[in-house]
Coordinates of C-alpha atoms in Angstrom, one line a residue:
Chain A
X356 CA 15.9 -7.3 18.9
X357 CA 15.7 -3.5 19.0
X358 CA 12.9 -1.7 17.3
X359 CA 13.6 -0.6 13.8
X360 CA 11.2 2.1 12.5
X361 CA 10.3 2.0 8.8
X362 CA 11.3 5.6 8.3
X363 CA 13.7 7.9 10.1
X364 CA 12.1 9.2 13.3
X365 CA 12.8 12.5 15.0
X366 CA 12.7 12.4 18.7
X367 CA 9.9 14.5 20.0
X368 CA 11.3 17.0 22.5
X369 CA 8.5 18.4 24.7
X370 CA 10.6 21.5 25.5
X371 CA 10.7 22.5 21.9
X372 CA 7.1 21.6 21.2
X373 CA 5.3 22.8 24.3
X374 CA 2.5 25.3 24.1
X375 CA 1.9 25.9 27.8
X376 CA 4.3 27.1 30.5
X377 CA 4.6 25.3 33.8
X378 CA 2.6 28.1 35.5
X379 CA -0.2 27.6 33.0
X380 CA -0.2 23.8 33.5
X381 CA -0.4 24.1 37.2
X382 CA -2.7 27.1 37.3
X383 CA -5.0 26.1 40.2
X384 CA -4.7 25.1 43.8
X385 CA -6.5 22.2 45.6
X386 CA -8.2 24.9 47.6
X387 CA -9.6 26.5 44.5
X388 CA -10.7 23.1 43.3
X389 CA -12.6 22.4 46.5
X390 CA -14.6 25.7 46.1
X391 CA -15.0 25.4 42.3
X392 CA -18.6 25.4 41.0
X393 CA -19.2 24.3 37.5
X394 CA -21.4 26.3 35.2
X395 CA -24.3 23.8 35.5
X396 CA -25.7 22.1 38.5
X397 CA -24.9 18.4 38.1
X398 CA -26.1 16.6 41.3
X399 CA -26.2 13.1 39.7
X400 CA -22.7 13.5 38.2
X401 CA -21.5 14.8 41.5
X402 CA -22.6 11.6 43.1
X403 CA -20.0 9.8 41.0
X404 CA -17.2 11.6 42.8
X405 CA -17.6 9.5 45.9
X406 CA -16.2 6.0 46.3
X407 CA -12.6 4.6 45.9
X408 CA -12.4 4.3 42.1
X409 CA -10.8 7.2 40.2
X410 CA -13.8 9.4 39.3
X411 CA -14.2 10.7 35.7
X412 CA -16.4 13.4 37.1
X413 CA -13.7 14.6 39.5
X414 CA -11.1 14.5 36.7
X415 CA -13.4 16.4 34.4
X416 CA -13.9 19.1 37.0
X417 CA -10.1 19.5 37.4
X418 CA -9.9 20.0 33.7
X419 CA -12.8 22.4 33.7
X420 CA -11.2 24.6 36.4
X421 CA -7.8 24.4 34.6
X422 CA -9.4 25.6 31.3
X423 CA -11.3 28.4 33.1
X424 CA -8.1 29.7 34.5
X425 CA -6.2 29.7 31.1
X426 CA -6.3 33.0 29.3
X427 CA -8.9 33.2 26.6
X428 CA -6.4 33.3 23.7
X429 CA -4.6 30.2 25.1
X430 CA -7.4 27.8 24.0
X431 CA -9.3 27.8 20.7
X432 CA -12.4 26.0 21.9
X433 CA -14.7 27.4 24.6
X434 CA -13.3 27.3 28.1
X435 CA -16.6 25.8 29.1
X436 CA -16.4 22.7 26.8
X437 CA -15.8 20.3 29.7
X438 CA -18.5 21.9 31.8
X439 CA -21.1 21.7 29.0
X440 CA -20.1 18.1 28.5
X441 CA -20.9 17.4 32.2
X442 CA -24.1 19.5 31.9
X443 CA -25.3 17.5 28.9
X444 CA -24.4 14.2 30.6
X445 CA -26.4 15.3 33.6
X446 CA -29.4 15.9 31.3
X447 CA -28.9 12.5 29.9
X448 CA -28.9 11.0 33.4
X449 CA -32.1 12.8 34.2
X450 CA -33.9 11.9 30.9
X451 CA -32.4 8.5 30.5
X452 CA -31.5 9.1 26.9
X453 CA -28.6 10.4 24.8
X454 CA -28.4 14.0 23.7
X455 CA -26.1 13.5 20.7
X456 CA -27.6 13.8 17.2
X457 CA -27.6 11.0 14.7
X458 CA -24.3 10.4 13.0
X459 CA -22.0 13.0 11.6
X460 CA -19.7 13.1 8.6
X461 CA -16.5 15.0 9.0
X462 CA -12.9 14.3 8.3
X463 CA -9.6 15.5 6.8
X464 CA -8.8 15.7 3.2
X465 CA -7.2 12.6 1.7
X466 CA -8.7 10.2 4.3
X467 CA -12.1 8.6 4.4
X468 CA -12.0 7.9 8.1
X469 CA -10.3 8.7 11.4
X470 CA -12.8 11.3 12.7
X471 CA -16.1 10.5 14.3
X472 CA -18.4 13.5 13.8
X473 CA -20.9 14.3 16.6
X474 CA -23.3 17.2 17.3
X475 CA -25.3 18.0 20.5
X476 CA -29.1 18.1 20.2
X477 CA -29.1 20.7 23.0
X478 CA -26.9 23.2 21.3
X479 CA -28.6 26.3 22.8
X480 CA -28.3 25.0 26.3
X481 CA -24.7 23.6 25.8
X482 CA -23.1 25.7 23.0
X483 CA -19.6 24.6 23.9
X484 CA -20.4 21.0 22.8
X485 CA -22.5 21.9 19.7
X486 CA -19.6 20.3 17.8
X487 CA -18.0 17.5 19.6
X488 CA -16.0 15.4 17.1
X489 CA -13.7 12.6 18.2
X490 CA -10.4 12.0 16.6
X491 CA -8.8 8.5 16.5
X492 CA -5.1 8.7 16.7
X493 CA -3.1 5.6 15.8
X494 CA -1.4 4.4 19.0
X495 CA 2.2 3.1 19.3
X496 CA 2.4 -0.7 19.5
X497 CA 1.4 -2.0 22.9
X498 CA 1.0 1.6 24.1
X499 CA 4.5 2.3 25.4
X500 CA 5.0 6.0 25.7
X501 CA 7.5 8.5 26.9
X502 CA 6.3 11.7 28.6
X503 CA 7.6 13.9 25.9
X504 CA 5.1 12.4 23.4
X505 CA 2.2 12.4 25.9
X506 CA 2.8 16.0 27.1
X507 CA 3.1 17.2 23.5
X508 CA -0.1 15.7 22.4
X509 CA -1.8 16.9 25.6
X510 CA -0.7 20.5 24.9
X511 CA -1.9 20.2 21.3
X512 CA -5.3 18.8 22.5
X513 CA -5.7 21.4 25.2
X514 CA -5.1 24.1 22.6
X515 CA -7.3 22.8 19.8
X516 CA -9.7 20.4 21.5
X517 CA -11.6 19.8 24.7
X518 CA -8.7 18.5 26.8
X519 CA -10.6 15.3 27.3
X520 CA -9.3 12.0 26.0
X521 CA -10.0 8.3 26.2
X522 CA -6.8 6.3 26.7
X523 CA -7.5 4.2 24.7
X524 CA -10.4 3.2 22.5
X525 CA -11.1 -0.5 22.6
X526 CA -9.6 -1.0 19.2
X527 CA -6.4 0.6 20.5
X528 CA -6.4 4.2 19.3
X529 CA -5.7 7.2 21.4
X530 CA -9.1 9.0 21.4
X531 CA -9.2 12.7 21.4
X532 CA -12.7 13.5 22.6
X533 CA -14.4 16.7 21.4
X534 CA -13.4 19.4 19.0
X535 CA -14.9 21.5 16.2
X536 CA -14.9 20.9 12.5
X537 CA -12.5 23.9 11.9
X538 CA -9.9 22.4 14.2
X539 CA -9.7 19.0 12.4
X540 CA -7.2 20.0 9.6
X541 CA -4.9 22.1 11.9
X542 CA -4.8 19.2 14.4
X543 CA -4.0 16.8 11.6
X544 CA -1.4 19.1 10.2
X545 CA 0.4 19.4 13.5
X546 CA 0.2 15.8 14.3
X547 CA 1.7 14.7 10.9
X548 CA 4.1 17.6 10.4
X549 CA 5.4 18.0 13.9
X550 CA 4.9 14.7 15.6
X551 CA 5.1 12.1 12.8
X552 CA 1.7 10.9 14.1
X553 CA -1.1 9.6 12.0
X554 CA -4.8 9.1 12.5
X555 CA -6.3 5.7 13.2
X556 CA -9.1 4.0 11.2
X557 CA -12.8 4.3 11.1
X558 CA -15.5 3.4 8.6
X559 CA -15.5 0.4 6.3
X560 CA -11.8 -0.1 6.3
X561 CA -8.9 -1.7 8.1
X562 CA -9.1 -0.4 11.6
X563 CA -6.1 0.4 13.7
X564 CA -4.4 -2.9 14.4
X565 CA -3.3 -3.6 18.0
X566 CA -1.2 -6.2 19.8
X567 CA -0.4 -7.5 23.3
X568 CA 2.9 -6.2 24.7
X569 CA 4.6 -9.4 23.3
X570 CA 8.4 -9.8 23.6
X571 CA 8.7 -6.3 25.1
X572 CA 8.1 -7.8 28.5
X573 CA 6.6 -11.2 28.4
X574 CA 8.5 -14.5 28.4
X575 CA 5.7 -16.4 26.7
X576 CA 5.4 -14.4 23.5
X577 CA 6.0 -16.8 20.7
X578 CA 6.1 -14.0 18.1
X579 CA 7.2 -10.4 18.0
X580 CA 3.7 -9.0 18.1
X581 CA 4.8 -5.4 18.1
X582 CA 7.0 -5.8 15.1
X583 CA 4.3 -7.6 13.2
X584 CA 1.6 -5.1 14.2
X585 CA 3.7 -2.2 13.3
X586 CA 4.8 -3.7 9.9
X587 CA 1.2 -4.5 8.9
X588 CA -0.1 -1.2 10.1
X589 CA 2.4 0.6 7.9
X590 CA 2.1 -1.8 4.9
X591 CA -1.7 -1.4 4.8
X592 CA -1.9 2.4 5.3
X593 CA -4.1 2.8 2.2
X594 CA -6.6 0.2 3.4
X595 CA -6.6 1.9 6.8
X596 CA -7.2 5.5 5.7
X597 CA -9.5 5.1 2.7
X598 CA -12.5 2.8 3.2
X599 CA -12.6 0.3 0.3
X600 CA -14.1 -2.7 2.1
X601 CA -17.7 -4.0 2.4
X602 CA -17.4 -3.3 6.1
X603 CA -14.8 -2.9 8.9
X604 CA -11.9 -5.2 9.2
X605 CA -9.6 -5.7 12.2
X606 CA -6.3 -7.3 12.9
X607 CA -5.1 -8.2 16.4
X608 CA -1.9 -9.9 17.5
X609 CA -1.6 -12.1 20.6
X610 CA 1.8 -13.4 21.5
X611 CA 0.4 -16.6 23.0
X612 CA -3.0 -18.3 23.6
X613 CA -3.6 -16.3 26.8
X614 CA -5.0 -13.7 24.5
X615 CA -4.1 -10.5 26.3
X616 CA -5.5 -8.3 23.4
X617 CA -8.4 -10.7 22.9
X618 CA -7.8 -11.1 19.2
X619 CA -9.9 -14.3 19.1
X620 CA -13.0 -12.3 20.1
X621 CA -12.3 -8.8 18.7
X622 CA -10.7 -9.1 15.3
X623 CA -11.7 -10.4 11.9
X624 CA -8.2 -11.8 11.5
X625 CA -6.7 -13.0 14.7
X626 CA -3.0 -13.9 15.0
X627 CA -2.1 -16.0 18.0
X628 CA 1.4 -17.0 18.7
X629 CA 2.1 -20.7 19.4
X630 CA 4.9 -23.3 19.0
X631 CA 5.2 -26.8 17.6
X632 CA 8.1 -28.4 19.4
X633 CA 8.3 -29.4 23.1
X634 CA 7.5 -27.3 26.2
X635 CA 10.8 -26.6 27.8
X636 CA 11.0 -27.9 31.4
X637 CA 13.4 -26.9 34.1
X638 CA 13.1 -29.9 36.5
X639 CA 15.0 -28.1 39.3
X640 CA 12.5 -25.3 39.2
X641 CA 9.6 -27.8 39.2
X642 CA 11.1 -29.1 42.4
X643 CA 11.2 -25.6 43.8
X644 CA 7.5 -25.1 43.1
X645 CA 6.7 -28.5 44.7
X646 CA 8.8 -27.5 47.8
X647 CA 6.9 -24.2 48.0
X648 CA 10.0 -22.1 47.3
X649 CA 8.3 -20.4 44.4
X650 CA 4.7 -19.2 44.5
X651 CA 2.4 -20.7 41.8
X652 CA 1.0 -18.5 39.1
X653 CA 3.6 -15.8 39.9
X654 CA 1.8 -15.3 43.2
X655 CA -1.5 -14.3 41.5
X656 CA -3.6 -16.0 44.1
X657 CA -1.6 -14.7 47.1
X658 CA -4.7 -12.8 48.4
X659 CA -6.2 -16.0 49.8
X660 CA -4.9 -19.1 51.5
X661 CA -5.4 -22.0 49.0
X662 CA -3.1 -24.3 50.9
X663 CA 0.3 -25.7 49.9
X664 CA 0.9 -25.9 46.1
X665 CA -0.1 -29.4 44.9
X666 CA 1.3 -30.0 41.4
X667 CA -1.0 -33.0 40.9
X668 CA -4.1 -31.1 41.8
X669 CA -3.3 -27.7 40.3
X670 CA -1.4 -28.7 37.2
X671 CA -1.5 -32.4 36.2
X672 CA -5.2 -33.0 36.9
X673 CA -6.2 -29.8 35.3
X674 CA -4.4 -30.4 32.0
X675 CA -7.2 -30.5 29.5
X676 CA -5.7 -33.4 27.5
X677 CA -4.2 -35.2 30.6
X678 CA -0.9 -35.4 28.9
X679 CA 1.2 -34.7 32.0
X680 CA 2.5 -37.0 34.8
X681 CA 5.2 -37.3 37.4
X682 CA 7.8 -40.0 37.0
X683 CA 10.7 -40.6 39.4
X684 CA 10.1 -37.1 40.8
X685 CA 10.2 -35.5 37.4
X686 CA 7.5 -33.7 35.5
X687 CA 6.8 -35.4 32.1
X688 CA 4.7 -34.0 29.2
X689 CA 3.5 -36.0 26.2
X690 CA 3.9 -33.0 23.9
X691 CA 2.2 -34.6 20.9
X692 CA -1.0 -34.6 23.0
X693 CA -0.5 -31.1 24.3
X694 CA -3.0 -28.5 22.9
X695 CA -0.8 -25.6 24.2
X696 CA -3.5 -24.2 26.4
X697 CA -0.9 -22.4 28.5
X698 CA -2.3 -23.6 31.9
X699 CA 0.9 -25.4 33.1
X700 CA 3.1 -22.6 31.8
X701 CA 0.9 -20.0 33.5
X702 CA 1.0 -21.9 36.8
X703 CA 4.8 -22.5 36.8
X704 CA 6.3 -19.8 34.7
X705 CA 9.8 -20.3 36.2
X706 CA 9.8 -24.0 35.4
X707 CA 8.0 -24.2 32.0
X708 CA 8.4 -22.3 28.8
X709 CA 6.8 -22.5 25.4
X710 CA 8.8 -24.3 22.8
X711 CA 11.4 -22.7 20.6
X712 CA 9.9 -23.5 17.2
X713 CA 7.4 -20.7 17.1
X714 CA 4.8 -19.2 14.7
X715 CA 1.2 -18.2 14.6
X716 CA -2.2 -19.7 14.4
X717 CA -4.5 -17.6 12.3
X718 CA -8.2 -17.5 13.1
X719 CA -10.9 -15.6 11.2
X720 CA -14.3 -14.1 11.6
X721 CA -14.8 -12.8 15.1
X722 CA -17.5 -10.1 15.4
X723 CA -20.1 -8.7 17.8
X724 CA -23.8 -9.8 17.5
X725 CA -25.1 -7.6 14.7
X726 CA -26.4 -8.9 12.3
X727 CA -26.1 -12.7 12.4
X728 CA -25.1 -13.3 16.0
X729 CA -21.8 -13.0 17.9
X730 CA -18.9 -15.0 16.7
X731 CA -15.5 -15.9 18.0
X732 CA -12.8 -16.5 15.4
X733 CA -12.5 -19.9 13.8
X734 CA -9.1 -21.6 13.6
X735 CA -8.2 -21.8 9.9
X736 CA -4.4 -21.8 9.7
X737 CA -3.2 -24.0 12.6
X738 CA 0.5 -23.0 12.2
X739 CA 2.4 -20.6 10.0
X740 CA 5.9 -19.3 10.4
X741 CA 6.1 -15.6 10.8
X742 CA 9.3 -13.7 10.3
X743 CA 9.9 -10.2 9.0
X744 CA 8.9 -9.0 6.4
X745 CA 5.9 -11.4 6.8
X746 CA 5.4 -12.0 3.1
X747 CA 3.5 -15.2 3.7
X748 CA 1.1 -13.4 6.1
X749 CA 0.6 -10.6 3.6
X750 CA -0.1 -13.1 0.8
X751 CA -2.8 -14.6 3.0
X752 CA -4.3 -11.3 4.0
X753 CA -4.6 -10.3 0.4
X754 CA -6.3 -13.5 -0.7
X755 CA -8.9 -13.0 2.1
X756 CA -9.4 -9.4 1.1
X757 CA -9.7 -10.1 -2.6
X758 CA -12.5 -12.6 -1.9
X759 CA -14.4 -10.6 0.7
X760 CA -14.2 -7.3 -1.3
X761 CA -15.6 -9.1 -4.3
X762 CA -18.2 -11.3 -2.6
X763 CA -19.0 -9.5 0.6
X764 CA -22.4 -7.8 0.7
X765 CA -22.7 -4.2 1.9
X766 CA -21.9 -4.2 5.7
X767 CA -21.2 -7.9 5.8
X768 CA -18.3 -8.8 8.2
X769 CA -15.9 -11.5 7.0
X770 CA -17.3 -13.9 9.6
X771 CA -20.8 -13.6 8.1
X772 CA -19.5 -14.1 4.6
X773 CA -17.7 -17.3 5.7
X774 CA -21.0 -18.4 7.3
X775 CA -22.9 -17.6 4.1
X776 CA -20.6 -19.3 1.8
X777 CA -19.3 -22.0 4.1
X778 CA -15.8 -22.8 5.5
X779 CA -14.9 -25.1 2.5
X780 CA -15.3 -22.2 0.1
X781 CA -13.1 -20.1 2.3
X782 CA -10.4 -22.7 2.4
X783 CA -10.5 -22.9 -1.4
X784 CA -10.0 -19.1 -1.5
X785 CA -7.0 -19.2 0.7
X786 CA -5.7 -22.4 -0.8
X787 CA -5.6 -24.6 2.3
X788 CA -6.8 -28.3 2.4
X789 CA -9.4 -29.0 5.0
X790 CA -7.9 -30.4 8.2
X791 CA -9.5 -32.0 11.3
X792 CA -8.0 -29.1 13.4
X793 CA -10.4 -26.7 11.7
X794 CA -13.5 -28.1 13.4
X795 CA -14.5 -28.9 17.0
X796 CA -16.6 -31.7 15.8
X797 CA -17.8 -33.1 12.4
X798 CA -21.2 -32.0 11.2
X799 CA -24.1 -34.0 12.6
X800 CA -26.6 -33.4 9.8
X801 CA -26.3 -35.2 6.5
X802 CA -26.8 -32.2 4.1
X803 CA -23.5 -32.7 2.4
X804 CA -22.7 -31.0 -0.9
X805 CA -20.6 -32.7 -3.5
X806 CA -19.0 -31.2 -6.5
X807 CA -20.1 -32.7 -9.8
X808 CA -16.6 -33.9 -10.6
X809 CA -16.4 -35.8 -7.3
X810 CA -19.4 -37.9 -8.3
X811 CA -18.9 -40.7 -10.8
X812 CA -21.1 -39.8 -13.8
X813 CA -21.6 -36.2 -12.7
X814 CA -25.0 -34.7 -12.1
X815 CA -26.5 -34.9 -15.6
X816 CA -28.8 -37.9 -15.7
X817 CA -31.7 -38.9 -18.0
X818 CA -34.9 -40.0 -16.4
X819 CA -35.6 -42.4 -19.3
X820 CA -32.5 -44.4 -18.4
X821 CA -33.8 -44.7 -14.9
X822 CA -37.3 -45.8 -16.2
X823 CA -35.7 -48.7 -18.0
X824 CA -35.1 -50.4 -14.6
X825 CA -37.8 -48.7 -12.5
X826 CA -41.3 -48.7 -14.0
X827 CA -43.6 -45.9 -13.0
Chain B
X279 CA -31.7 23.4 9.7
X280 CA -29.4 26.1 8.4
X281 CA -30.1 27.6 4.9
X282 CA -27.5 29.0 2.6
X283 CA -27.7 31.2 -0.4
X284 CA -25.6 30.5 -3.5
X285 CA -25.9 32.2 -6.9
X286 CA -29.6 32.8 -6.4
X287 CA -30.3 29.4 -4.9
X288 CA -31.4 28.6 -1.4
X289 CA -30.2 25.3 0.0
X290 CA -31.2 23.6 3.3
X291 CA -28.2 21.8 4.7
X292 CA -27.4 19.9 7.9
X293 CA -24.3 20.5 10.1
X294 CA -22.2 18.3 7.9
X295 CA -23.1 20.3 4.9
X296 CA -25.3 17.6 3.3
X297 CA -28.4 18.8 1.4
X298 CA -31.8 18.1 3.0
X299 CA -33.4 16.5 0.0
X300 CA -32.1 14.9 -3.2
X301 CA -34.9 16.6 -5.2
X302 CA -33.5 20.1 -4.2
X303 CA -30.2 19.3 -5.9
X304 CA -29.1 21.3 -9.0
X305 CA -25.8 22.0 -10.7
X306 CA -25.2 25.1 -8.6
X307 CA -25.1 22.9 -5.6
X308 CA -22.1 21.1 -7.0
X309 CA -20.4 24.5 -7.7
X310 CA -21.1 25.5 -4.1
X311 CA -19.8 22.2 -2.5
X312 CA -16.7 22.4 -4.6
X313 CA -15.6 25.4 -2.5
X314 CA -15.7 23.4 0.8
X315 CA -14.4 20.0 -0.4
X316 CA -11.0 21.0 -1.6
X317 CA -11.7 20.8 -5.4
X318 CA -10.2 23.5 -7.6
X319 CA -11.7 22.7 -11.0
X320 CA -14.6 20.5 -11.8
X321 CA -13.7 18.2 -14.7
X322 CA -15.7 15.7 -16.7
X323 CA -14.3 13.0 -14.4
X324 CA -15.9 14.7 -11.4
X325 CA -19.2 14.8 -13.3
X326 CA -18.8 11.2 -14.3
X327 CA -18.6 10.1 -10.6
X328 CA -21.4 12.4 -9.6
X329 CA -23.7 11.1 -12.4
X330 CA -22.9 7.4 -11.6
X331 CA -23.7 8.0 -7.9
X332 CA -26.9 9.8 -8.8
X333 CA -28.1 7.2 -11.3
X334 CA -27.4 4.4 -8.8
X335 CA -29.2 6.2 -6.1
X336 CA -32.2 6.9 -8.3
X337 CA -32.4 3.2 -9.3
X338 CA -31.6 1.6 -6.0
X339 CA -32.4 4.1 -3.3
X340 CA -28.9 3.8 -1.7
X341 CA -25.4 4.9 -2.5
X342 CA -23.2 2.4 -4.4
X343 CA -20.6 0.5 -2.5
X344 CA -17.1 1.8 -3.1
X345 CA -16.2 -1.3 -5.2
X346 CA -19.2 -0.7 -7.5
X347 CA -18.4 2.9 -7.9
X348 CA -14.9 2.0 -8.9
X349 CA -16.1 -0.7 -11.3
X350 CA -18.7 1.4 -13.0
X351 CA -16.5 4.6 -13.4
X352 CA -13.3 2.7 -14.0
X353 CA -11.6 4.9 -11.5
X354 CA -9.5 3.3 -8.8
X355 CA -10.2 4.4 -5.2
X356 CA -6.9 6.3 -5.1
X357 CA -8.0 8.3 -8.2
X358 CA -11.4 9.0 -6.7
X359 CA -9.6 10.5 -3.7
X360 CA -7.6 12.6 -6.1
X361 CA -10.8 13.9 -7.6
X362 CA -12.6 14.2 -4.2
X363 CA -10.1 14.7 -1.4
X364 CA -12.7 13.8 1.2
X365 CA -13.4 10.6 -0.5
X366 CA -16.5 9.0 -2.1
X367 CA -18.7 9.4 1.0
X368 CA -18.1 12.9 2.3
X369 CA -17.0 14.3 -1.0
X370 CA -18.8 12.7 -4.0
X371 CA -22.1 11.8 -2.2
X372 CA -22.4 15.2 -0.7
X373 CA -21.8 16.8 -4.1
X374 CA -24.3 14.5 -5.8
X375 CA -27.0 15.5 -3.3
X376 CA -27.3 12.0 -1.7
X377 CA -28.3 11.6 2.0
X378 CA -25.5 11.5 4.5
X379 CA -23.7 8.1 4.9
X380 CA -24.7 6.4 8.1
X381 CA -23.5 3.5 10.3
X382 CA -20.2 3.0 12.0
X383 CA -18.2 5.6 10.2

């Protein structure tokens, strides 16, 4: 199904938007780069130019030289921003401590987040990074780009920022690294008015949602992760731009249990695609795997000789529920015992496919250690259909938010609130009956709470009635 | 720490334009911050938010959560943004003379 934007979109044409000429973009030679000396001596940084991995120091030096050779009126920040960044980093390497000041509160009017303010604590030594704010820019779903967009944003950032970026922040945003307070509104204006591009989230709000690449190019995706992520990002713009929550909240969308965007570990509300009918088996392809005509795991282990593919050893015996077997040369699966772990499908992608009756499992509460310890998400909704416009999903989201916004303490993640109040309360809030699928094992301690109405006679008792039978 | 002069006052501020000490706050500070926070005219509703924030801070030593600010003032978050375009943190708290919001912002 082709992508349908929520609002008409103009195609960005770099040739109409560009700021720099080709000559300006290619304004140095490799020879010049070899002889280029940055403003500060950075022996420890320089060390990181050796070795086979792409070096961020080498890249930064290219950018530094490039900026040096641009005319003064062709960039609005100092030409030395990159060099001062390296200089301050070198000082940090020497001192073993950061040289950024605490915090920073900057932003654009109308929004409560999206910009991470930062100031150097060595402003006299490195004036070009005295202000070094970061902008979070909401990324397209699954980070598919065309060069027109990327070149346009690069030109804008070269002109009004440091020219340095992080592609991408771990939450998903395009990160524009380093600019001054005065440039924030102009950058925001140009992004919104000329590129139809918004900021991402920061602060106690809905952060930029992100998804795996889903049906765009994966045969296992049980849901259209991109469509869902895009729809919910748009639908909850207010929650994303204006912090109204007790703390941050993240959505992530995985098309299947392989978890390519790690939603189960990195989002408060994790959507994981799954199916509830049978795994689809192509028996001829199974035979081709057994015969060695198709490499297992799409050839992922080709770097080492693991011997001939052995379906018994590599698939059947590794199935966590042992629900597979061979019968008359055919692969059989007892689907009602399958937990949809993806192992057999991962191993024989040309022979096995997820079922056709698909939906999502929804898990809640993943977070990093602070304050109460790290948590992965807890399975709460085993299966839910999910079709545009995702009304059932939005209903659920809002039930969760209503409760957390009311009961959540200051800076308490959803996972901690669920811990504090208990899963039964959470189930009550979202209107689901408890199910065995929601626990790995039943509790082992006997501290079991009952509601008064569940106990015959309730909790109000008179000690005198008791004394009639039990003398003191 | 930079100092700035405004209508006979001297204020010490940090780079983000937050005042150094709540005790150095006065009404001129509000008039000054207005000029940098996209506010044209100070209304009673602005003052209501500022007063609520200050009272809460005096009593509890922290800024109120957004939810509490909305509840006490009766203003929805959207309306608070209409009053203070930078929002309750950067806008209202700065104007009220509270310390700068911290944490993962």
